[in-house]
């Protein structure tokens, strides 16, 4: 059984996609053991509570500085001892010490086709604003392992999504979520839970 901890900051639609996929049997051999958020108002925490999953608030405001927060977040995740950490719209930079302890055991969903529109400053709606500003015709989403860089870890899966004439950032974000994020993230978790993925020379290989 793959024990996963999901880290969230916002609405939690990706968390919901994971919970629904487990309930529907689209993700097997997996249990969400806890949800962590940096944001007390994150609707994602309510989604966890509704399923009886421990919803843990770890707000940076409660800590004297970033280093203290990083230590506390790392300690909390280590206490929970998951097999996999899933970042589902988590807007906090993952502490380097946590990345080191969970090498190739942290995954993230990013709302673009990495290496486009990623890195510092590219998160949430901002990604889609930049996509529309640049006028690209195809965007999408990426699931990747998290390393010490920002959106630079080995890519697990990607899915393309058409940009349409009258898209606003909100309309495009919703389409990318529906057509890509909510499909890719559950599938990546199911693949990891069932041993279909491994990392060789910083590249993701599928086996089985
Ligand atoms: C999604 O667009 C995701 O790609 C990005 O942050 C947003 C989170 O949405 N990382 P939600 O909290 O899962 O609804």
PDB file of C-alpha atoms and ligand atoms in Angstrom:
ATOM      1  CA  UNK A   1       0.000   0.000   0.000  1.00  0.00           C
ATOM      2  CA  UNK A   2       1.440   3.370  -1.093  1.00  0.00           C
ATOM      3  CA  UNK A   3       0.995   5.856   1.740  1.00  0.00           C
ATOM      4  CA  UNK A   4       0.809   9.386   0.385  1.00  0.00           C
ATOM      5  CA  UNK A   5       0.758  12.824   1.996  1.00  0.00           C
ATOM      6  CA  UNK A   6      -0.754  15.553  -0.203  1.00  0.00           C
ATOM      7  CA  UNK A   7       0.399  19.176   0.188  1.00  0.00           C
ATOM      8  CA  UNK A   8      -2.070  21.873  -0.874  1.00  0.00           C
ATOM      9  CA  UNK A   9      -2.578  25.641  -0.753  1.00  0.00           C
ATOM     10  CA  UNK A  10      -5.841  26.367  -2.524  1.00  0.00           C
ATOM     11  CA  UNK A  11      -9.106  24.972  -3.827  1.00  0.00           C
ATOM     12  CA  UNK A  12      -7.962  21.350  -3.730  1.00  0.00           C
ATOM     13  CA  UNK A  13      -9.457  20.207  -7.038  1.00  0.00           C
ATOM     14  CA  UNK A  14      -6.355  18.104  -7.707  1.00  0.00           C
ATOM     15  CA  UNK A  15      -6.652  16.589  -4.223  1.00  0.00           C
ATOM     16  CA  UNK A  16     -10.301  15.879  -4.981  1.00  0.00           C
ATOM     17  CA  UNK A  17      -9.342  14.185  -8.243  1.00  0.00           C
ATOM     18  CA  UNK A  18      -6.996  11.906  -6.271  1.00  0.00           C
ATOM     19  CA  UNK A  19      -9.626  11.101  -3.619  1.00  0.00           C
ATOM     20  CA  UNK A  20     -12.273  10.410  -6.268  1.00  0.00           C
ATOM     21  CA  UNK A  21      -9.880   8.217  -8.275  1.00  0.00           C
ATOM     22  CA  UNK A  22      -9.110   6.133  -5.174  1.00  0.00           C
ATOM     23  CA  UNK A  23     -12.828   5.753  -4.439  1.00  0.00           C
ATOM     24  CA  UNK A  24     -13.530   4.756  -8.058  1.00  0.00           C
ATOM     25  CA  UNK A  25     -10.666   2.273  -8.161  1.00  0.00           C
ATOM     26  CA  UNK A  26      -8.749   4.253 -10.776  1.00  0.00           C
ATOM     27  CA  UNK A  27      -5.933   4.533  -8.241  1.00  0.00           C
ATOM     28  CA  UNK A  28      -5.226   1.246  -6.483  1.00  0.00           C
ATOM     29  CA  UNK A  29      -2.925   0.219  -3.684  1.00  0.00           C
ATOM     30  CA  UNK A  30      -2.858   3.779  -2.308  1.00  0.00           C
ATOM     31  CA  UNK A  31      -3.943   5.585   0.849  1.00  0.00           C
ATOM     32  CA  UNK A  32      -3.915   9.347   1.519  1.00  0.00           C
ATOM     33  CA  UNK A  33      -2.718   9.406   5.126  1.00  0.00           C
ATOM     34  CA  UNK A  34      -2.695  13.188   5.611  1.00  0.00           C
ATOM     35  CA  UNK A  35      -3.138  16.536   3.865  1.00  0.00           C
ATOM     36  CA  UNK A  36      -0.899  19.485   4.761  1.00  0.00           C
ATOM     37  CA  UNK A  37      -1.580  23.115   3.871  1.00  0.00           C
ATOM     38  CA  UNK A  38       0.222  26.401   4.499  1.00  0.00           C
ATOM     39  CA  UNK A  39      -3.107  28.224   4.092  1.00  0.00           C
ATOM     40  CA  UNK A  40      -5.783  28.109   6.815  1.00  0.00           C
ATOM     41  CA  UNK A  41      -8.412  29.101   4.244  1.00  0.00           C
ATOM     42  CA  UNK A  42      -7.538  26.406   1.737  1.00  0.00           C
ATOM     43  CA  UNK A  43     -10.749  24.662   0.643  1.00  0.00           C
ATOM     44  CA  UNK A  44      -8.534  21.622   0.158  1.00  0.00           C
ATOM     45  CA  UNK A  45      -8.373  21.182   3.943  1.00  0.00           C
ATOM     46  CA  UNK A  46     -12.174  20.962   4.052  1.00  0.00           C
ATOM     47  CA  UNK A  47     -12.116  18.352   1.281  1.00  0.00           C
ATOM     48  CA  UNK A  48      -9.753  16.239   3.421  1.00  0.00           C
ATOM     49  CA  UNK A  49     -11.847  16.641   6.581  1.00  0.00           C
ATOM     50  CA  UNK A  50     -14.970  15.523   4.693  1.00  0.00           C
ATOM     51  CA  UNK A  51     -13.163  12.249   3.955  1.00  0.00           C
ATOM     52  CA  UNK A  52     -11.912  11.865   7.535  1.00  0.00           C
ATOM     53  CA  UNK A  53      -8.321  12.472   6.454  1.00  0.00           C
ATOM     54  CA  UNK A  54      -6.078  14.377   8.910  1.00  0.00           C
ATOM     55  CA  UNK A  55      -5.957  17.977   7.657  1.00  0.00           C
ATOM     56  CA  UNK A  56      -2.818  19.629   9.008  1.00  0.00           C
ATOM     57  CA  UNK A  57      -2.258  23.375   8.915  1.00  0.00           C
ATOM     58  CA  UNK A  58       1.355  24.486   8.889  1.00  0.00           C
ATOM     59  CA  UNK A  59       1.345  28.236   8.384  1.00  0.00           C
ATOM     60  CA  UNK A  60       4.664  30.021   7.825  1.00  0.00           C
ATOM     61  CA  UNK A  61       3.199  32.863   9.914  1.00  0.00           C
ATOM     62  CA  UNK A  62       3.561  30.645  12.982  1.00  0.00           C
ATOM     63  CA  UNK A  63       7.353  30.480  12.596  1.00  0.00           C
ATOM     64  CA  UNK A  64      10.026  33.105  13.258  1.00  0.00           C
ATOM     65  CA  UNK A  65      11.663  32.656   9.874  1.00  0.00           C
ATOM     66  CA  UNK A  66      11.777  30.534   6.735  1.00  0.00           C
ATOM     67  CA  UNK A  67      14.462  28.230   8.115  1.00  0.00           C
ATOM     68  CA  UNK A  68      12.363  27.390  11.184  1.00  0.00           C
ATOM     69  CA  UNK A  69       9.372  26.702   8.937  1.00  0.00           C
ATOM     70  CA  UNK A  70      11.435  24.468   6.677  1.00  0.00           C
ATOM     71  CA  UNK A  71      12.662  22.497   9.685  1.00  0.00           C
ATOM     72  CA  UNK A  72       9.134  22.107  11.060  1.00  0.00           C
ATOM     73  CA  UNK A  73       7.655  21.093   7.696  1.00  0.00           C
ATOM     74  CA  UNK A  74      10.421  18.570   7.125  1.00  0.00           C
ATOM     75  CA  UNK A  75       9.956  17.124  10.619  1.00  0.00           C
ATOM     76  CA  UNK A  76       6.189  16.844  10.141  1.00  0.00           C
ATOM     77  CA  UNK A  77       6.513  15.009   6.830  1.00  0.00           C
ATOM     78  CA  UNK A  78       9.147  12.694   8.303  1.00  0.00           C
ATOM     79  CA  UNK A  79       6.847  11.973  11.271  1.00  0.00           C
ATOM     80  CA  UNK A  80       4.041  11.071   8.855  1.00  0.00           C
ATOM     81  CA  UNK A  81       6.532   8.796   7.036  1.00  0.00           C
ATOM     82  CA  UNK A  82       4.782   8.659   3.648  1.00  0.00           C
ATOM     83  CA  UNK A  83       6.073   6.615   0.739  1.00  0.00           C
ATOM     84  CA  UNK A  84       5.277   9.539  -1.568  1.00  0.00           C
ATOM     85  CA  UNK A  85       4.656  13.253  -1.113  1.00  0.00           C
ATOM     86  CA  UNK A  86       2.260  14.797  -3.663  1.00  0.00           C
ATOM     87  CA  UNK A  87       2.340  18.559  -4.244  1.00  0.00           C
ATOM     88  CA  UNK A  88      -1.111  19.514  -5.523  1.00  0.00           C
ATOM     89  CA  UNK A  89      -1.035  23.261  -5.902  1.00  0.00           C
ATOM     90  CA  UNK A  90       1.333  23.723  -2.957  1.00  0.00           C
ATOM     91  CA  UNK A  91       2.688  27.251  -3.185  1.00  0.00           C
ATOM     92  CA  UNK A  92       5.531  26.791  -0.734  1.00  0.00           C
ATOM     93  CA  UNK A  93       9.086  26.086  -1.931  1.00  0.00           C
ATOM     94  CA  UNK A  94       9.965  22.572  -0.716  1.00  0.00           C
ATOM     95  CA  UNK A  95      12.786  22.686   1.843  1.00  0.00           C
ATOM     96  CA  UNK A  96      16.078  21.347   0.399  1.00  0.00           C
ATOM     97  CA  UNK A  97      16.426  19.004   3.382  1.00  0.00           C
ATOM     98  CA  UNK A  98      13.043  17.472   2.563  1.00  0.00           C
ATOM     99  CA  UNK A  99      13.957  17.028  -1.106  1.00  0.00           C
ATOM    100  CA  UNK A 100      17.159  15.278   0.017  1.00  0.00           C
ATOM    101  CA  UNK A 101      15.353  12.925   2.418  1.00  0.00           C
ATOM    102  CA  UNK A 102      12.639  12.129  -0.159  1.00  0.00           C
ATOM    103  CA  UNK A 103      14.705  11.903  -3.325  1.00  0.00           C
ATOM    104  CA  UNK A 104      12.423  10.882  -6.222  1.00  0.00           C
ATOM    105  CA  UNK A 105       9.578  10.477  -3.708  1.00  0.00           C
ATOM    106  CA  UNK A 106       7.998  13.912  -4.140  1.00  0.00           C
ATOM    107  CA  UNK A 107       5.871  14.669  -7.208  1.00  0.00           C
ATOM    108  CA  UNK A 108       4.342  17.928  -8.392  1.00  0.00           C
ATOM    109  CA  UNK A 109       1.648  18.921 -10.884  1.00  0.00           C
ATOM    110  CA  UNK A 110       2.515  22.009 -12.908  1.00  0.00           C
ATOM    111  CA  UNK A 111      -0.033  23.677 -15.215  1.00  0.00           C
ATOM    112  CA  UNK A 112       2.150  23.958 -18.317  1.00  0.00           C
ATOM    113  CA  UNK A 113       4.265  21.779 -20.625  1.00  0.00           C
ATOM    114  CA  UNK A 114       7.609  22.031 -18.803  1.00  0.00           C
ATOM    115  CA  UNK A 115      10.143  23.504 -19.710  1.00  0.00           C
ATOM    116  CA  UNK A 116       7.751  26.174 -20.995  1.00  0.00           C
ATOM    117  CA  UNK A 117       6.165  28.627 -18.575  1.00  0.00           C
ATOM    118  CA  UNK A 118       7.722  27.272 -15.393  1.00  0.00           C
ATOM    119  CA  UNK A 119      10.227  28.303 -12.748  1.00  0.00           C
ATOM    120  CA  UNK A 120      10.180  31.228 -10.345  1.00  0.00           C
ATOM    121  CA  UNK A 121       6.976  33.269 -10.570  1.00  0.00           C
ATOM    122  CA  UNK A 122       5.110  30.733 -12.717  1.00  0.00           C
ATOM    123  CA  UNK A 123       2.285  29.319 -10.594  1.00  0.00           C
ATOM    124  CA  UNK A 124      -1.514  29.105 -10.649  1.00  0.00           C
ATOM    125  CA  UNK A 125      -3.282  31.651 -12.874  1.00  0.00           C
ATOM    126  CA  UNK A 126      -0.026  33.477 -13.693  1.00  0.00           C
ATOM    127  CA  UNK A 127       1.021  30.542 -15.870  1.00  0.00           C
ATOM    128  CA  UNK A 128      -2.091  30.848 -18.035  1.00  0.00           C
ATOM    129  CA  UNK A 129      -1.784  34.621 -18.234  1.00  0.00           C
ATOM    130  CA  UNK A 130       1.733  34.230 -19.670  1.00  0.00           C
ATOM    131  CA  UNK A 131       0.557  31.500 -22.067  1.00  0.00           C
ATOM    132  CA  UNK A 132      -2.133  33.813 -23.477  1.00  0.00           C
ATOM    133  CA  UNK A 133       0.243  36.778 -23.544  1.00  0.00           C
ATOM    134  CA  UNK A 134       2.745  34.775 -25.615  1.00  0.00           C
ATOM    135  CA  UNK A 135       0.040  33.523 -27.930  1.00  0.00           C
ATOM    136  CA  UNK A 136       1.011  29.848 -27.890  1.00  0.00           C
ATOM    137  CA  UNK A 137      -1.587  27.535 -29.444  1.00  0.00           C
ATOM    138  CA  UNK A 138      -0.962  24.521 -27.234  1.00  0.00           C
ATOM    139  CA  UNK A 139      -0.349  24.354 -23.520  1.00  0.00           C
ATOM    140  CA  UNK A 140      -1.012  21.580 -20.994  1.00  0.00           C
ATOM    141  CA  UNK A 141       0.209  20.140 -17.714  1.00  0.00           C
ATOM    142  CA  UNK A 142       3.179  18.201 -16.413  1.00  0.00           C
ATOM    143  CA  UNK A 143       3.708  15.798 -13.516  1.00  0.00           C
ATOM    144  CA  UNK A 144       7.337  15.597 -12.443  1.00  0.00           C
ATOM    145  CA  UNK A 145       9.512  14.454  -9.582  1.00  0.00           C
ATOM    146  CA  UNK A 146      10.694  17.315  -7.400  1.00  0.00           C
ATOM    147  CA  UNK A 147      14.410  17.959  -7.094  1.00  0.00           C
ATOM    148  CA  UNK A 148      16.380  20.879  -5.688  1.00  0.00           C
ATOM    149  CA  UNK A 149      15.458  23.048  -8.673  1.00  0.00           C
ATOM    150  CA  UNK A 150      12.127  24.766  -9.419  1.00  0.00           C
ATOM    151  CA  UNK A 151      10.033  22.599 -11.777  1.00  0.00           C
ATOM    152  CA  UNK A 152      13.253  20.910 -12.992  1.00  0.00           C
ATOM    153  CA  UNK A 153      12.916  17.309 -11.780  1.00  0.00           C
ATOM    154  CA  UNK A 154      12.459  14.235 -14.019  1.00  0.00           C
ATOM    155  CA  UNK A 155       9.226  14.448 -16.002  1.00  0.00           C
ATOM    156  CA  UNK A 156       6.744  11.628 -15.367  1.00  0.00           C
ATOM    157  CA  UNK A 157       3.941  12.597 -17.756  1.00  0.00           C
ATOM    158  CA  UNK A 158       2.528  15.450 -19.804  1.00  0.00           C
ATOM    159  CA  UNK A 159      -0.691  16.153 -21.636  1.00  0.00           C
ATOM    160  CA  UNK A 160      -1.352  18.849 -24.248  1.00  0.00           C
ATOM    161  CA  UNK A 161      -4.380  21.130 -24.186  1.00  0.00           C
ATOM    162  CA  UNK A 162      -5.523  23.429 -27.022  1.00  0.00           C
ATOM    163  CA  UNK A 163      -5.572  27.173 -26.389  1.00  0.00           C
ATOM    164  CA  UNK A 164      -8.783  28.594 -27.881  1.00  0.00           C
ATOM    165  CA  UNK A 165      -9.503  31.990 -29.464  1.00  0.00           C
ATOM    166  CA  UNK A 166     -11.494  33.607 -26.678  1.00  0.00           C
ATOM    167  CA  UNK A 167      -9.762  32.026 -23.724  1.00  0.00           C
ATOM    168  CA  UNK A 168      -9.338  34.047 -20.574  1.00  0.00           C
ATOM    169  CA  UNK A 169      -6.759  32.873 -18.027  1.00  0.00           C
ATOM    170  CA  UNK A 170      -9.606  31.469 -15.916  1.00  0.00           C
ATOM    171  CA  UNK A 171     -11.202  29.566 -18.809  1.00  0.00           C
ATOM    172  CA  UNK A 172      -7.839  28.180 -19.885  1.00  0.00           C
ATOM    173  CA  UNK A 173      -6.923  27.191 -16.311  1.00  0.00           C
ATOM    174  CA  UNK A 174     -10.163  25.274 -15.983  1.00  0.00           C
ATOM    175  CA  UNK A 175      -9.619  23.435 -19.293  1.00  0.00           C
ATOM    176  CA  UNK A 176      -6.041  22.529 -18.324  1.00  0.00           C
ATOM    177  CA  UNK A 177      -7.296  21.219 -14.978  1.00  0.00           C
ATOM    178  CA  UNK A 178     -10.154  19.200 -16.512  1.00  0.00           C
ATOM    179  CA  UNK A 179      -8.315  17.822 -19.548  1.00  0.00           C
ATOM    180  CA  UNK A 180      -4.841  17.417 -18.116  1.00  0.00           C
ATOM    181  CA  UNK A 181      -4.193  17.892 -14.391  1.00  0.00           C
ATOM    182  CA  UNK A 182      -7.063  15.827 -13.028  1.00  0.00           C
ATOM    183  CA  UNK A 183      -6.107  12.997 -15.421  1.00  0.00           C
ATOM    184  CA  UNK A 184      -2.310  13.054 -15.153  1.00  0.00           C
ATOM    185  CA  UNK A 185      -1.896  13.294 -11.380  1.00  0.00           C
ATOM    186  CA  UNK A 186      -4.099  10.320 -10.421  1.00  0.00           C
ATOM    187  CA  UNK A 187      -2.529   8.250 -13.225  1.00  0.00           C
ATOM    188  CA  UNK A 188       0.988   9.088 -12.053  1.00  0.00           C
ATOM    189  CA  UNK A 189       0.117   8.068  -8.481  1.00  0.00           C
ATOM    190  CA  UNK A 190      -1.449   4.797  -9.683  1.00  0.00           C
ATOM    191  CA  UNK A 191       1.643   4.072 -11.805  1.00  0.00           C
ATOM    192  CA  UNK A 192       3.969   4.714  -8.857  1.00  0.00           C
ATOM    193  CA  UNK A 193       1.755   2.715  -6.471  1.00  0.00           C
ATOM    194  CA  UNK A 194       1.901  -0.259  -8.838  1.00  0.00           C
ATOM    195  CA  UNK A 195       5.582  -0.149  -9.653  1.00  0.00           C
ATOM    196  CA  UNK A 196       5.265   1.008 -13.245  1.00  0.00           C
ATOM    197  CA  UNK A 197       7.724   3.900 -12.936  1.00  0.00           C
ATOM    198  CA  UNK A 198      11.420   4.155 -12.188  1.00  0.00           C
ATOM    199  CA  UNK A 199      14.054   6.878 -12.531  1.00  0.00           C
ATOM    200  CA  UNK A 200      17.310   6.086 -14.348  1.00  0.00           C
ATOM    201  CA  UNK A 201      19.912   8.764 -15.027  1.00  0.00           C
ATOM    202  CA  UNK A 202      17.402  11.451 -14.070  1.00  0.00           C
ATOM    203  CA  UNK A 203      14.911  10.215 -16.673  1.00  0.00           C
ATOM    204  CA  UNK A 204      11.609   8.493 -15.902  1.00  0.00           C
ATOM    205  CA  UNK A 205      11.254   5.032 -17.437  1.00  0.00           C
ATOM    206  CA  UNK A 206       8.054   3.049 -17.535  1.00  0.00           C
ATOM    207  CA  UNK A 207       8.150  -0.626 -16.700  1.00  0.00           C
ATOM    208  CA  UNK A 208       5.131  -2.907 -16.955  1.00  0.00           C
TER     209      UNK A 208
HETATM  210  C1  LIG B   1      -3.556  24.033 -10.211  1.00  0.00           C
HETATM  211  O1  LIG B   1      -3.723  24.834 -11.336  1.00  0.00           O
HETATM  212  C2  LIG B   1      -2.211  23.390 -10.256  1.00  0.00           C
HETATM  213  O2  LIG B   1      -1.754  23.078 -11.536  1.00  0.00           O
HETATM  214  C3  LIG B   1      -1.336  24.449  -9.685  1.00  0.00           C
HETATM  215  O3  LIG B   1      -2.103  25.069  -8.682  1.00  0.00           O
HETATM  216  C4  LIG B   1      -3.467  24.859  -8.938  1.00  0.00           C
HETATM  217  C5  LIG B   1      -4.041  24.099  -7.777  1.00  0.00           C
HETATM  218  O4  LIG B   1      -5.361  23.960  -7.929  1.00  0.00           O
HETATM  219  N1  LIG B   1      -0.127  23.871  -9.158  1.00  0.00           N
HETATM  220  P1  LIG B   1      -6.150  23.069  -6.849  1.00  0.00           P
HETATM  221  O5  LIG B   1      -5.818  23.599  -5.473  1.00  0.00           O
HETATM  222  O6  LIG B   1      -5.689  21.649  -7.020  1.00  0.00           O
HETATM  223  O7  LIG B   1      -7.593  23.261  -7.224  1.00  0.00           O
END
